[in-house]
Short mmCIF file of C-alpha atoms in Angstrom, two decimals:
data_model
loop_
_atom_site.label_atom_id
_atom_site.label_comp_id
_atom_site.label_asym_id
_atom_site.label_seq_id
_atom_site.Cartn_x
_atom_site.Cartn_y
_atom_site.Cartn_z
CA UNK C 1 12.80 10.14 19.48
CA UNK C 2 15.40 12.68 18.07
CA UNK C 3 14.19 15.68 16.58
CA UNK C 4 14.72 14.85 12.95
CA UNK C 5 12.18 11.21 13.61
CA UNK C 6 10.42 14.20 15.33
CA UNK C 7 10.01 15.95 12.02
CA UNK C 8 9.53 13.46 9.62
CA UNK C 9 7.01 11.11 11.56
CA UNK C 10 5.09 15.66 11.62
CA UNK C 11 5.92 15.60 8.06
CA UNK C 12 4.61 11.88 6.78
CA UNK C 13 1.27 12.26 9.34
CA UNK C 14 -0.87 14.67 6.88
CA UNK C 15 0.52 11.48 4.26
CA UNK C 16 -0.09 8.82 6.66
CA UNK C 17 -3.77 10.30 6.86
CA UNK C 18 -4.28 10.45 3.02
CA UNK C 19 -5.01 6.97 3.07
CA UNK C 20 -6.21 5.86 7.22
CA UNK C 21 -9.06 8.89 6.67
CA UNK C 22 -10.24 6.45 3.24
CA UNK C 23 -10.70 3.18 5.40
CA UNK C 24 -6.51 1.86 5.01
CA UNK C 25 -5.85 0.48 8.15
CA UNK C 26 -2.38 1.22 9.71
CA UNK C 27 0.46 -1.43 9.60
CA UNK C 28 2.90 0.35 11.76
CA UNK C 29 4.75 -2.92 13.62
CA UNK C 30 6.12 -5.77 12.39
CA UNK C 31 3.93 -7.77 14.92
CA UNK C 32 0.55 -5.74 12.95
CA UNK C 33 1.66 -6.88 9.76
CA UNK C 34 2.39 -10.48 10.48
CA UNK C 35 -1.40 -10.58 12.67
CA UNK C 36 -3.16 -9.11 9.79
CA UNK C 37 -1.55 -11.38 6.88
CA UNK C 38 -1.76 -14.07 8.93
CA UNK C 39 -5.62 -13.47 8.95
CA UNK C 40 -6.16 -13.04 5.72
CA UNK C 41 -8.77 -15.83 4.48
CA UNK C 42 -7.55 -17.67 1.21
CA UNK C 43 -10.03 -16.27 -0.93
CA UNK C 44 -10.28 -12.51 0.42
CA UNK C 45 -8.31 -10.22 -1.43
CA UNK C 46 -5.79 -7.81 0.43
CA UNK C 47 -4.80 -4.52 -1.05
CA UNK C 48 -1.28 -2.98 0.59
CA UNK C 49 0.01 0.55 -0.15
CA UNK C 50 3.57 0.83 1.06
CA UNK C 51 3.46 4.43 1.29
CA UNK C 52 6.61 7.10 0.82
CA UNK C 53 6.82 10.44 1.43
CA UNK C 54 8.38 10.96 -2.05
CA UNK C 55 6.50 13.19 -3.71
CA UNK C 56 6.51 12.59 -7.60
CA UNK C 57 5.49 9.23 -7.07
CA UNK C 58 3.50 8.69 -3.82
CA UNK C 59 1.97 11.81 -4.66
CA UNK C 60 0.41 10.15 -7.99
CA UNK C 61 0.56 6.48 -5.66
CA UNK C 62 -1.61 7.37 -2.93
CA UNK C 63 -5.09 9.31 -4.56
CA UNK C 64 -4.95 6.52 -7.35
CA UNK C 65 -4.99 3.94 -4.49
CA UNK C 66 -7.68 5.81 -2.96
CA UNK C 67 -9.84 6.39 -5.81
CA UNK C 68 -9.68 2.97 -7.42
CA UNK C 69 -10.43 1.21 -3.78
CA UNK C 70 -13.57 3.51 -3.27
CA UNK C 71 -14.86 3.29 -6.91
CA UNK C 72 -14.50 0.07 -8.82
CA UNK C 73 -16.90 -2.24 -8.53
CA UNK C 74 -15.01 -4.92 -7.65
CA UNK C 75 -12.73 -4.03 -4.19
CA UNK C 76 -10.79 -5.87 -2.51
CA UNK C 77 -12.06 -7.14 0.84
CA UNK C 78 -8.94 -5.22 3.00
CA UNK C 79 -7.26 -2.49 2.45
CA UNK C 80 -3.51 -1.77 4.66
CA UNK C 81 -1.13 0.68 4.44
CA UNK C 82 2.77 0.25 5.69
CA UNK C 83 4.67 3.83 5.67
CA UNK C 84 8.27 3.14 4.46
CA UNK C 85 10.79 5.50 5.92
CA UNK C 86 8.60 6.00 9.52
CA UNK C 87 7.12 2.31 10.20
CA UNK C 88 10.89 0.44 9.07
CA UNK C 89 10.50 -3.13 10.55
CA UNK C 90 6.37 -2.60 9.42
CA UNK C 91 7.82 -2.19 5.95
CA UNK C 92 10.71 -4.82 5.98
CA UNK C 93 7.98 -7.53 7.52
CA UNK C 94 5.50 -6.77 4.58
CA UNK C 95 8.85 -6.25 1.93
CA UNK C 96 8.61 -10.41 3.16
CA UNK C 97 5.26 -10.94 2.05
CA UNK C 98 5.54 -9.33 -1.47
CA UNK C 99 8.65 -11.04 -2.13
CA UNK C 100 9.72 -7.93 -5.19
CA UNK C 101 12.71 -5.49 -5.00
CA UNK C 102 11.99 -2.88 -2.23
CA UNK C 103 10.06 0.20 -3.58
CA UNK C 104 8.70 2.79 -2.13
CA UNK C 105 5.85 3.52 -3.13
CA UNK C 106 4.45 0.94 -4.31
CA UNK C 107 1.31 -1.36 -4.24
CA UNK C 108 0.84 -4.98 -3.65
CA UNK C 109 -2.49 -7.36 -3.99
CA UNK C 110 -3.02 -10.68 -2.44
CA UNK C 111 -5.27 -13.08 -3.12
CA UNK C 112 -4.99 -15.26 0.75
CA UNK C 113 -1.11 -14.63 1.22
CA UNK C 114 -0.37 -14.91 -2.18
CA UNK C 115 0.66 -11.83 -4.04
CA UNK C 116 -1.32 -11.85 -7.73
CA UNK C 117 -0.30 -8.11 -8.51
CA UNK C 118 2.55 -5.55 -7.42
CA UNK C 119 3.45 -1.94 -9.10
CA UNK C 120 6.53 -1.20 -8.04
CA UNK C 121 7.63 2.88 -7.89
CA UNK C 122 8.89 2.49 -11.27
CA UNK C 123 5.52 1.66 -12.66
CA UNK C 124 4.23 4.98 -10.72
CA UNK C 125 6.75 7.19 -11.30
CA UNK C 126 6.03 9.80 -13.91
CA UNK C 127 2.83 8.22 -15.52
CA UNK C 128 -0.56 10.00 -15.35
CA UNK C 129 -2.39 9.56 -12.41
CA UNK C 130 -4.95 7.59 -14.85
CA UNK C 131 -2.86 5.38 -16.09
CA UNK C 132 -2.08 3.97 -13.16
CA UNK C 133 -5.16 3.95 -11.54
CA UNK C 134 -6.60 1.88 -14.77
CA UNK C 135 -3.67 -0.58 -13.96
CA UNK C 136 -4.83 -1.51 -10.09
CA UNK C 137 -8.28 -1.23 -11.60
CA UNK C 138 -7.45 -4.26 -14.10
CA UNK C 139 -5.73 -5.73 -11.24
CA UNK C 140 -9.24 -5.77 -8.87
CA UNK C 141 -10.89 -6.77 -12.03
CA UNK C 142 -9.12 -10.10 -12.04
CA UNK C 143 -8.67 -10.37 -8.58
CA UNK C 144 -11.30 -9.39 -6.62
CA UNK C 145 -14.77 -10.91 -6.00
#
């Protein structure tokens, strides 16, 4: 590892954390990602942050992912994170999943292996932290059991 991957994989942990220390498990291989959507049951509901270290928006992204996951009554039954930027062929292996133009951050629901709800950055970007997190809300409130 050079000493710039050095920094940024420093810089992105406290990031990384900001989600794994709220229950997100860590997609940070292509082989991870396939395994764990692969697993997924056909009626469990999977929620996936593809993280950023962009601040505007994964700065609004990742505490509205938090808070909705921990608070609405209905949840999904997993929760994943894939860090775009710092976990690449993580992030191009779940890009194949949600099937959208890449976008970092951004958030994806499944319902088995089929995506029922993505918010890509542009739907994050600028907005009040709120807003969006009474979007993913509506989204668990359709989705989830």
């Amino acid at each position: 590892m050079n000493a710039y991957e050095q920094y940024m994989k420093e810089l992105a942990q406290p990031m990384r954390s900001e989600l794994t220390e709220q229950g997100f498990e860590s997609l940070e291989s292509a082989e991870s990602v396939k395994e764990y959507m692969e697993n997924a049951q056909p009626n469990e509901t999977t929620f996936i942050v593809v993280n950023s270290v962009c601040g505007c928006a994964a700065g609004l992204a990742r505490p509205a992912a938090v808070t909705v996951a921990q608070q609405n009554d209905k949840k999904p039954s997993r929760i994943a994170t894939v860090f775009a930027g710092q976990d690449k062929e993580a992030t191009e292996t779940m890009r194949e999943y949600i099937a959208q133009v890449p976008s970092s951050p951004s958030m994806a629901l499944f319902k088995g292996n089929e995506l029922k709800y993505f918010m890509p950055r542009e739907h994050i970007e600028g907005r009040d932290i709120q807003e969006i997190c009474l979007d993913i809300k509506d989204a668990f409130d359709e989705y989830c059991d």
